[in-house]
PDB file of C-alpha atoms in Angstrom:
ATOM      1  CA  MET J   2       8.898   2.767 -31.223  1.00  0.00           C
ATOM      2  CA  THR J   3       6.069   0.445 -33.175  1.00  0.00           C
ATOM      3  CA  GLN J   4       2.833   1.921 -33.315  1.00  0.00           C
ATOM      4  CA  ASN J   5       1.651  -0.391 -31.161  1.00  0.00           C
ATOM      5  CA  HIS J   6       3.783  -0.125 -28.673  1.00  0.00           C
ATOM      6  CA  VAL J   7       2.590   3.565 -28.687  1.00  0.00           C
ATOM      7  CA  ALA J   8      -1.054   2.650 -28.180  1.00  0.00           C
ATOM      8  CA  GLY J   9      -0.600  -0.113 -25.622  1.00  0.00           C
ATOM      9  CA  MET J  10       0.821   2.993 -23.479  1.00  0.00           C
ATOM     10  CA  GLU J  11      -1.764   5.058 -23.948  1.00  0.00           C
ATOM     11  CA  THR J  12      -4.576   2.459 -22.962  1.00  0.00           C
ATOM     12  CA  SER J  13      -2.353   1.522 -19.757  1.00  0.00           C
ATOM     13  CA  ALA J  14      -2.817   6.085 -19.705  1.00  0.00           C
ATOM     14  CA  ILE J  15      -6.444   5.262 -20.031  1.00  0.00           C
ATOM     15  CA  SER J  16      -7.188   2.863 -17.559  1.00  0.00           C
ATOM     16  CA  VAL J  17      -4.598   4.445 -14.367  1.00  0.00           C
ATOM     17  CA  LEU J  18      -6.359   7.706 -15.311  1.00  0.00           C
ATOM     18  CA  LYS J  19      -9.847   6.630 -15.037  1.00  0.00           C
ATOM     19  CA  ARG J  20      -8.934   4.864 -11.669  1.00  0.00           C
ATOM     20  CA  ALA J  21      -6.899   8.231 -10.890  1.00  0.00           C
ATOM     21  CA  VAL J  22     -10.549   9.906 -11.304  1.00  0.00           C
ATOM     22  CA  GLU J  23     -12.371   6.625  -9.771  1.00  0.00           C
ATOM     23  CA  LEU J  24     -10.777   7.511  -6.263  1.00  0.00           C
ATOM     24  CA  ASP J  25     -10.805  11.113  -6.815  1.00  0.00           C
ATOM     25  CA  HIS J  26     -14.141  10.769  -6.679  1.00  0.00           C
ATOM     26  CA  GLY J  27     -14.404   9.093  -3.833  1.00  0.00           C
ATOM     27  CA  GLY J  28     -12.088  10.989  -1.164  1.00  0.00           C
ATOM     28  CA  ARG J  29      -9.273   9.087  -1.354  1.00  0.00           C
ATOM     29  CA  VAL J  30      -7.141  11.386  -2.162  1.00  0.00           C
ATOM     30  CA  GLN J  31      -3.185  10.157  -1.591  1.00  0.00           C
ATOM     31  CA  GLU J  32      -4.320   7.182  -3.409  1.00  0.00           C
ATOM     32  CA  SER J  33      -5.878   9.203  -6.545  1.00  0.00           C
ATOM     33  CA  LEU J  34      -2.493  11.696  -6.682  1.00  0.00           C
ATOM     34  CA  VAL J  35      -0.773   8.620  -6.932  1.00  0.00           C
ATOM     35  CA  CYS J  36      -2.302   7.608 -10.088  1.00  0.00           C
ATOM     36  CA  TYR J  37      -2.806  10.767 -11.558  1.00  0.00           C
ATOM     37  CA  GLN J  38       1.287  11.210 -10.983  1.00  0.00           C
ATOM     38  CA  GLU J  39       1.627   7.605 -12.520  1.00  0.00           C
ATOM     39  CA  GLY J  40      -0.690   8.076 -15.516  1.00  0.00           C
ATOM     40  CA  ILE J  41       0.414  11.624 -16.546  1.00  0.00           C
ATOM     41  CA  GLN J  42       4.039  10.167 -17.272  1.00  0.00           C
ATOM     42  CA  LEU J  43       2.239   7.469 -19.038  1.00  0.00           C
ATOM     43  CA  LEU J  44       1.453  10.109 -21.890  1.00  0.00           C
ATOM     44  CA  MET J  45       3.865  12.019 -21.699  1.00  0.00           C
ATOM     45  CA  ASP J  46       5.514   8.897 -23.038  1.00  0.00           C
ATOM     46  CA  VAL J  47       3.355   8.704 -25.298  1.00  0.00           C
ATOM     47  CA  LEU J  48       3.324  12.403 -26.247  1.00  0.00           C
ATOM     48  CA  LYS J  49       6.569  11.908 -27.182  1.00  0.00           C
ATOM     49  CA  ALA J  50       6.787   8.766 -29.388  1.00  0.00           C
ATOM     50  CA  THR J  51       3.869  10.665 -31.186  1.00  0.00           C
ATOM     51  CA  VAL J  52       5.423  12.752 -33.606  1.00  0.00           C
ATOM     52  CA  ASN J  53       3.649  13.041 -37.056  1.00  0.00           C
ATOM     53  CA  ASP J  54      -0.319  13.814 -35.552  1.00  0.00           C
ATOM     54  CA  GLU J  55       0.423  17.249 -34.159  1.00  0.00           C
ATOM     55  CA  SER J  56      -3.777  16.913 -33.739  1.00  0.00           C
ATOM     56  CA  LYS J  57      -3.185  13.987 -31.566  1.00  0.00           C
ATOM     57  CA  ARG J  58      -0.189  16.207 -29.794  1.00  0.00           C
ATOM     58  CA  GLY J  59      -2.209  19.040 -29.035  1.00  0.00           C
ATOM     59  CA  HIS J  60      -5.287  16.516 -27.478  1.00  0.00           C
ATOM     60  CA  TYR J  61      -2.115  15.202 -25.242  1.00  0.00           C
ATOM     61  CA  ARG J  62      -1.110  18.256 -24.277  1.00  0.00           C
ATOM     62  CA  GLU J  63      -4.584  19.086 -23.163  1.00  0.00           C
ATOM     63  CA  LYS J  64      -4.980  15.806 -21.169  1.00  0.00           C
ATOM     64  CA  ILE J  65      -1.740  16.480 -19.696  1.00  0.00           C
ATOM     65  CA  LYS J  66      -2.205  20.180 -18.459  1.00  0.00           C
ATOM     66  CA  GLY J  67      -5.796  19.152 -16.971  1.00  0.00           C
ATOM     67  CA  TYR J  68      -4.574  16.314 -15.024  1.00  0.00           C
ATOM     68  CA  MET J  69      -2.023  18.216 -13.904  1.00  0.00           C
ATOM     69  CA  ASP J  70      -3.691  20.770 -12.585  1.00  0.00           C
ATOM     70  CA  ARG J  71      -5.652  18.353 -10.523  1.00  0.00           C
ATOM     71  CA  ALA J  72      -3.329  16.936  -9.733  1.00  0.00           C
ATOM     72  CA  GLU J  73      -1.685  19.829  -8.340  1.00  0.00           C
ATOM     73  CA  GLN J  74      -4.222  20.792  -6.571  1.00  0.00           C
ATOM     74  CA  ILE J  75      -4.804  17.625  -4.749  1.00  0.00           C
ATOM     75  CA  LYS J  76      -1.198  17.331  -3.691  1.00  0.00           C
ATOM     76  CA  VAL J  77      -1.734  21.124  -1.847  1.00  0.00           C
ATOM     77  CA  HIS J  78      -4.960  19.927   0.061  1.00  0.00           C
ATOM     78  CA  VAL J  79      -3.026  17.025   0.892  1.00  0.00           C
ATOM     79  CA  ASN J  80      -0.150  19.333   2.242  1.00  0.00           C
ATOM     80  CA  GLN J  81      -2.649  21.784   4.116  1.00  0.00           C
ATOM     81  CA  MET J  82      -4.555  18.480   6.197  1.00  0.00           C
ATOM     82  CA  LYS J  83      -1.045  17.068   7.172  1.00  0.00           C
ATOM     83  CA  GLU J  84      -0.200  20.593   8.484  1.00  0.00           C
ATOM     84  CA  ASP J  85      -3.133  20.959   9.749  1.00  0.00           C
ATOM     85  CA  GLY J  86      -3.082  17.784  11.632  1.00  0.00           C
ATOM     86  CA  LYS J  87      -6.757  16.435  10.275  1.00  0.00           C
ATOM     87  CA  TYR J  88      -5.428  14.179   7.648  1.00  0.00           C
ATOM     88  CA  HIS J  89      -7.860  11.261   7.845  1.00  0.00           C
ATOM     89  CA  GLU J  90      -9.199   8.849   4.827  1.00  0.00           C
ATOM     90  CA  GLN J  91     -11.180   5.858   5.256  1.00  0.00           C
ATOM     91  CA  ILE J  92     -11.688   3.162   3.643  1.00  0.00           C
ATOM     92  CA  ARG J  93     -13.563   0.283   2.931  1.00  0.00           C
ATOM     93  CA  ILE J  94     -13.560  -2.834   1.852  1.00  0.00           C
ATOM     94  CA  GLU J  95     -16.500  -5.276   0.776  1.00  0.00           C
ATOM     95  CA  GLU J  96     -16.928  -9.103   1.881  1.00  0.00           C
ATOM     96  CA  ASP J  97     -15.373 -11.042  -0.530  1.00  0.00           C
ATOM     97  CA  ALA J  98     -13.509  -7.990  -2.819  1.00  0.00           C
ATOM     98  CA  THR J  99     -10.337  -8.435  -4.568  1.00  0.00           C
ATOM     99  CA  GLY J 100      -8.037  -6.289  -5.532  1.00  0.00           C
ATOM    100  CA  TYR J 101      -6.233  -5.669  -1.893  1.00  0.00           C
ATOM    101  CA  SER J 102      -3.007  -6.874  -2.021  1.00  0.00           C
ATOM    102  CA  TYR J 103      -0.582  -5.093   0.475  1.00  0.00           C
ATOM    103  CA  GLN J 104       1.287  -3.731  -2.388  1.00  0.00           C
ATOM    104  CA  VAL J 105      -1.693  -1.706  -3.897  1.00  0.00           C
ATOM    105  CA  LEU J 106      -3.546  -0.722  -0.320  1.00  0.00           C
ATOM    106  CA  PHE J 107       0.031   0.477   1.371  1.00  0.00           C
ATOM    107  CA  LYS J 108       2.009   2.081  -2.273  1.00  0.00           C
ATOM    108  CA  PRO J 109       0.428   5.449  -2.319  1.00  0.00           C
ATOM    109  CA  TYR J 110       2.154   6.204   1.322  1.00  0.00           C
ATOM    110  CA  MET J 111       5.271   4.540   0.907  1.00  0.00           C
ATOM    111  CA  SER J 112       8.302   6.514  -0.778  1.00  0.00           C
ATOM    112  CA  SER J 113      12.544   7.100  -0.308  1.00  0.00           C
ATOM    113  CA  LEU J 114      11.911   8.727   2.925  1.00  0.00           C
ATOM    114  CA  LEU J 115      10.390   5.578   4.365  1.00  0.00           C
ATOM    115  CA  THR J 116      13.160   4.177   6.480  1.00  0.00           C
ATOM    116  CA  GLU J 117      11.468   2.525   9.667  1.00  0.00           C
ATOM    117  CA  VAL J 118       8.436   0.796  10.100  1.00  0.00           C
ATOM    118  CA  TRP J 119       6.907  -0.505  13.579  1.00  0.00           C
ATOM    119  CA  VAL J 120       3.750  -2.757  13.209  1.00  0.00           C
ATOM    120  CA  GLN J 121       1.773  -3.989  16.282  1.00  0.00           C
ATOM    121  CA  ASP J 122      -0.716  -6.264  15.410  1.00  0.00           C
ATOM    122  CA  PRO J 123      -1.656  -9.473  17.809  1.00  0.00           C
ATOM    123  CA  TYR J 124      -2.251 -11.833  15.147  1.00  0.00           C
ATOM    124  CA  ILE J 125       0.956 -12.779  13.708  1.00  0.00           C
ATOM    125  CA  ARG J 126       0.845 -16.267  15.630  1.00  0.00           C
ATOM    126  CA  HIS J 127      -0.296 -19.145  13.016  1.00  0.00           C
ATOM    127  CA  THR J 128       0.818 -19.829   9.559  1.00  0.00           C
ATOM    128  CA  HIS J 129      -0.932 -17.796   7.384  1.00  0.00           C
ATOM    129  CA  GLN J 130      -0.205 -14.955   9.919  1.00  0.00           C
ATOM    130  CA  LEU J 131       3.166 -15.499   9.959  1.00  0.00           C
ATOM    131  CA  TYR J 132       3.114 -15.557   5.778  1.00  0.00           C
ATOM    132  CA  ASN J 133       1.035 -12.537   5.545  1.00  0.00           C
ATOM    133  CA  PHE J 134       3.359 -10.933   7.426  1.00  0.00           C
ATOM    134  CA  LEU J 135       6.329 -12.100   5.298  1.00  0.00           C
ATOM    135  CA  ARG J 136       4.391 -10.770   2.192  1.00  0.00           C
ATOM    136  CA  PHE J 137       4.627  -7.422   3.754  1.00  0.00           C
ATOM    137  CA  CYS J 138       8.056  -7.269   4.851  1.00  0.00           C
ATOM    138  CA  GLU J 139       8.737  -8.193   1.454  1.00  0.00           C
ATOM    139  CA  MET J 140       6.563  -5.530   0.001  1.00  0.00           C
ATOM    140  CA  LEU J 141       8.882  -3.115   1.573  1.00  0.00           C
ATOM    141  CA  LEU J 142      12.095  -4.634   0.304  1.00  0.00           C
ATOM    142  CA  THR J 143      11.080  -2.674  -3.068  1.00  0.00           C
ATOM    143  CA  PRO J 144      13.803   0.105  -4.967  1.00  0.00           C
ATOM    144  CA  SER J 145      11.711   3.059  -4.293  1.00  0.00           C
ATOM    145  CA  CYS J 146      12.034   2.123  -0.541  1.00  0.00           C
ATOM    146  CA  LYS J 147      14.924   2.801   1.884  1.00  0.00           C
ATOM    147  CA  VAL J 148      13.909   0.981   4.656  1.00  0.00           C
ATOM    148  CA  LYS J 149      16.447  -0.737   7.573  1.00  0.00           C
ATOM    149  CA  LYS J 150      14.636  -1.605  10.277  1.00  0.00           C
ATOM    150  CA  ILE J 151      11.069  -3.102  11.011  1.00  0.00           C
ATOM    151  CA  HIS J 152       9.740  -3.256  14.292  1.00  0.00           C
ATOM    152  CA  LEU J 153       6.398  -5.905  15.310  1.00  0.00           C
ATOM    153  CA  LEU J 154       5.445  -5.925  18.378  1.00  0.00           C
ATOM    154  CA  THR J 155       2.476  -9.060  18.664  1.00  0.00           C
ATOM    155  CA  SER J 156       1.353 -11.987  20.917  1.00  0.00           C
ATOM    156  CA  GLN J 157       3.173 -15.493  21.742  1.00  0.00           C
ATOM    157  CA  ASP J 158       1.527 -18.224  20.659  1.00  0.00           C
ATOM    158  CA  GLU J 159       0.912 -20.365  23.586  1.00  0.00           C
ATOM    159  CA  ALA J 160      -0.296 -22.876  21.871  1.00  0.00           C
ATOM    160  CA  ASN J 161       2.500 -23.322  19.375  1.00  0.00           C
ATOM    161  CA  SER J 162       4.893 -20.868  20.398  1.00  0.00           C
ATOM    162  CA  SER J 163       8.412 -22.932  19.028  1.00  0.00           C
ATOM    163  CA  GLN J 164       6.567 -22.394  15.398  1.00  0.00           C
ATOM    164  CA  GLN J 165       5.983 -18.864  15.725  1.00  0.00           C
ATOM    165  CA  SER J 166       9.455 -18.258  16.982  1.00  0.00           C
ATOM    166  CA  SER J 167      11.268 -20.487  14.392  1.00  0.00           C
ATOM    167  CA  ALA J 168       9.368 -18.533  11.409  1.00  0.00           C
ATOM    168  CA  LEU J 169      10.326 -15.431  12.777  1.00  0.00           C
ATOM    169  CA  GLY J 170      13.392 -15.995  13.324  1.00  0.00           C
ATOM    170  CA  GLU J 171      13.991 -17.245  10.212  1.00  0.00           C
ATOM    171  CA  LEU J 172      12.755 -13.704   9.014  1.00  0.00           C
ATOM    172  CA  LYS J 173      14.523 -11.926  10.873  1.00  0.00           C
ATOM    173  CA  GLU J 174      18.082 -13.438   9.248  1.00  0.00           C
ATOM    174  CA  SER J 175      16.849 -13.296   6.214  1.00  0.00           C
ATOM    175  CA  LEU J 176      16.045  -9.812   6.149  1.00  0.00           C
ATOM    176  CA  SER J 177      19.151  -9.150   7.907  1.00  0.00           C
ATOM    177  CA  ALA J 178      21.026 -10.680   4.540  1.00  0.00           C
ATOM    178  CA  GLN J 179      19.077  -8.300   3.354  1.00  0.00           C
ATOM    179  CA  GLY J 180      20.590  -4.946   5.238  1.00  0.00           C
ATOM    180  CA  VAL J 181      17.235  -4.172   7.256  1.00  0.00           C
ATOM    181  CA  THR J 182      16.816  -5.117  11.359  1.00  0.00           C
ATOM    182  CA  LEU J 183      13.774  -6.894  12.280  1.00  0.00           C
ATOM    183  CA  ASP J 184      12.891  -6.680  16.315  1.00  0.00           C
ATOM    184  CA  LEU J 185      10.632  -8.592  17.716  1.00  0.00           C
ATOM    185  CA  GLN J 186       8.768  -7.647  21.125  1.00  0.00           C
ATOM    186  CA  TYR J 187       5.639 -10.003  22.646  1.00  0.00           C
ATOM    187  CA  SER J 188       2.875  -8.504  24.793  1.00  0.00           C
ATOM    188  CA  SER J 189       0.256 -10.391  26.531  1.00  0.00           C
ATOM    189  CA  THR J 190      -2.310  -7.274  26.418  1.00  0.00           C
ATOM    190  CA  ILE J 191      -2.057  -5.610  22.902  1.00  0.00           C
ATOM    191  CA  HIS J 192      -5.570  -5.573  21.773  1.00  0.00           C
ATOM    192  CA  ASP J 193      -5.296  -2.540  18.720  1.00  0.00           C
ATOM    193  CA  ARG J 194      -3.728  -2.783  15.020  1.00  0.00           C
ATOM    194  CA  GLU J 195      -1.243  -0.469  13.816  1.00  0.00           C
ATOM    195  CA  ILE J 196       1.211   0.040  11.028  1.00  0.00           C
ATOM    196  CA  ARG J 197       3.110   2.926  11.633  1.00  0.00           C
ATOM    197  CA  PHE J 198       5.803   4.845   8.409  1.00  0.00           C
ATOM    198  CA  ASP J 199       8.184   7.021   9.774  1.00  0.00           C
ATOM    199  CA  ASN J 200       7.308   9.760   7.000  1.00  0.00           C
ATOM    200  CA  GLY J 201       4.122  10.131   8.703  1.00  0.00           C
ATOM    201  CA  TRP J 202       1.782   7.920   7.790  1.00  0.00           C
ATOM    202  CA  ILE J 203      -0.056   5.970  10.184  1.00  0.00           C
ATOM    203  CA  ILE J 204      -2.679   2.888   8.543  1.00  0.00           C
ATOM    204  CA  LYS J 205      -5.061   1.410  11.288  1.00  0.00           C
ATOM    205  CA  ILE J 206      -6.609  -1.982   9.335  1.00  0.00           C
ATOM    206  CA  GLY J 207      -9.516  -3.367  11.224  1.00  0.00           C
ATOM    207  CA  ARG J 208      -8.476  -6.971  11.016  1.00  0.00           C
ATOM    208  CA  GLY J 209      -5.049  -5.942  11.164  1.00  0.00           C
ATOM    209  CA  LEU J 210      -2.791  -7.943   8.085  1.00  0.00           C
ATOM    210  CA  ASP J 211      -5.044 -10.748   8.283  1.00  0.00           C
ATOM    211  CA  TYR J 212      -7.456  -9.952   6.653  1.00  0.00           C
ATOM    212  CA  PHE J 213      -7.897 -12.266   3.386  1.00  0.00           C
ATOM    213  CA  LYS J 214      -9.869 -15.314   3.166  1.00  0.00           C
ATOM    214  CA  ARG J 215      -8.789 -18.718   2.967  1.00  0.00           C
ATOM    215  CA  PRO J 216      -7.790 -20.147  -0.367  1.00  0.00           C
ATOM    216  CA  LYS J 217      -9.767 -23.156  -1.500  1.00  0.00           C
ATOM    217  CA  GLY J 218      -6.576 -24.921  -1.855  1.00  0.00           C
ATOM    218  CA  ARG J 219      -3.001 -24.141  -2.984  1.00  0.00           C
ATOM    219  CA  PHE J 220      -3.669 -24.392  -6.621  1.00  0.00           C
ATOM    220  CA  SER J 221      -6.402 -22.070  -6.300  1.00  0.00           C
ATOM    221  CA  VAL J 222      -6.316 -18.713  -8.638  1.00  0.00           C
ATOM    222  CA  GLY J 223      -4.996 -16.217  -5.265  1.00  0.00           C
ATOM    223  CA  TYR J 224      -2.749 -18.240  -3.277  1.00  0.00           C
ATOM    224  CA  CYS J 225      -0.127 -16.949  -4.896  1.00  0.00           C
ATOM    225  CA  ASP J 226      -0.868 -13.123  -6.118  1.00  0.00           C
ATOM    226  CA  TYR J 227      -3.497 -11.777  -2.976  1.00  0.00           C
ATOM    227  CA  ASP J 228      -5.087  -9.071  -5.298  1.00  0.00           C
ATOM    228  CA  LEU J 229      -6.593 -11.860  -6.967  1.00  0.00           C
ATOM    229  CA  ARG J 230      -7.398 -13.464  -3.028  1.00  0.00           C
ATOM    230  CA  GLN J 231     -11.389 -12.495  -1.926  1.00  0.00           C
ATOM    231  CA  CYS J 232     -11.412 -10.199   1.585  1.00  0.00           C
ATOM    232  CA  HIS J 233     -13.060  -9.893   5.321  1.00  0.00           C
ATOM    233  CA  GLU J 234     -15.017  -7.014   5.213  1.00  0.00           C
ATOM    234  CA  THR J 235     -12.849  -4.590   7.419  1.00  0.00           C
ATOM    235  CA  SER J 236     -12.310  -0.829   7.231  1.00  0.00           C
ATOM    236  CA  ILE J 237      -8.962   1.251   6.897  1.00  0.00           C
ATOM    237  CA  ASP J 238      -8.650   4.329   8.232  1.00  0.00           C
ATOM    238  CA  ILE J 239      -5.355   6.668   7.137  1.00  0.00           C
ATOM    239  CA  PHE J 240      -4.330   9.191   9.049  1.00  0.00           C
ATOM    240  CA  HIS J 241      -1.073  11.413   9.406  1.00  0.00           C
ATOM    241  CA  THR J 242       1.275  13.116  12.032  1.00  0.00           C
ATOM    242  CA  LYS J 243       4.436  15.261  11.265  1.00  0.00           C
ATOM    243  CA  HIS J 244       5.445  13.195  14.890  1.00  0.00           C
ATOM    244  CA  THR J 245       6.411   9.897  14.430  1.00  0.00           C
ATOM    245  CA  LYS J 246       6.148   7.914  17.496  1.00  0.00           C
ATOM    246  CA  THR J 247       7.019   3.912  18.890  1.00  0.00           C
ATOM    247  CA  LEU J 248       4.573   1.874  19.511  1.00  0.00           C
TER     248      LEU J 248
END
């Protein structure tokens, strides 16, 4: 392994662990735990690659121990809150903020235990909202997840129901080819927005999945990469329950 590669891993580890500390101080404990775990693994890889400098190896061991101790404290704290049914975390997205793609937002709550997802959102109707839901479904098709069923409860677009039903029908067929079932239901009375994972996590976004601003054009930065797309102001409340209920 080249020195440049090791230096690159160290830079990545510092960046991830810095983010972990920021999230930790901001009270976003589950997100910080994921970052601590990723950063620790990167530092361990750096330690393994540093074979000729015992001083540096000692420095890395000390850093790893400190971060592991903090990660364990957070893990115990989160598990206790889950056990007591008292877990609640709030994330505030400011107007025009970037860096809040679905991958970033939902990753801390996804795991190999996740097999079924319920989405309640009245506004999966217009073209951009349908694309949002497609992006959300794509995010669930990661190797670390075992999602086999996605439920969507939304309202029907009375003005253009054919486009909505056609798009969701195509998505249903496409997901089926990936081994995932999409269960579609419509309601004319729903208002609340909620995403529920069968591993116990409940994510309530004030604006639902539609919290991104429209890009300035199809060839503008942020059109494809949602991390670079500006957001509307909204709040996200995260809860955990040991008893998963269907919507």
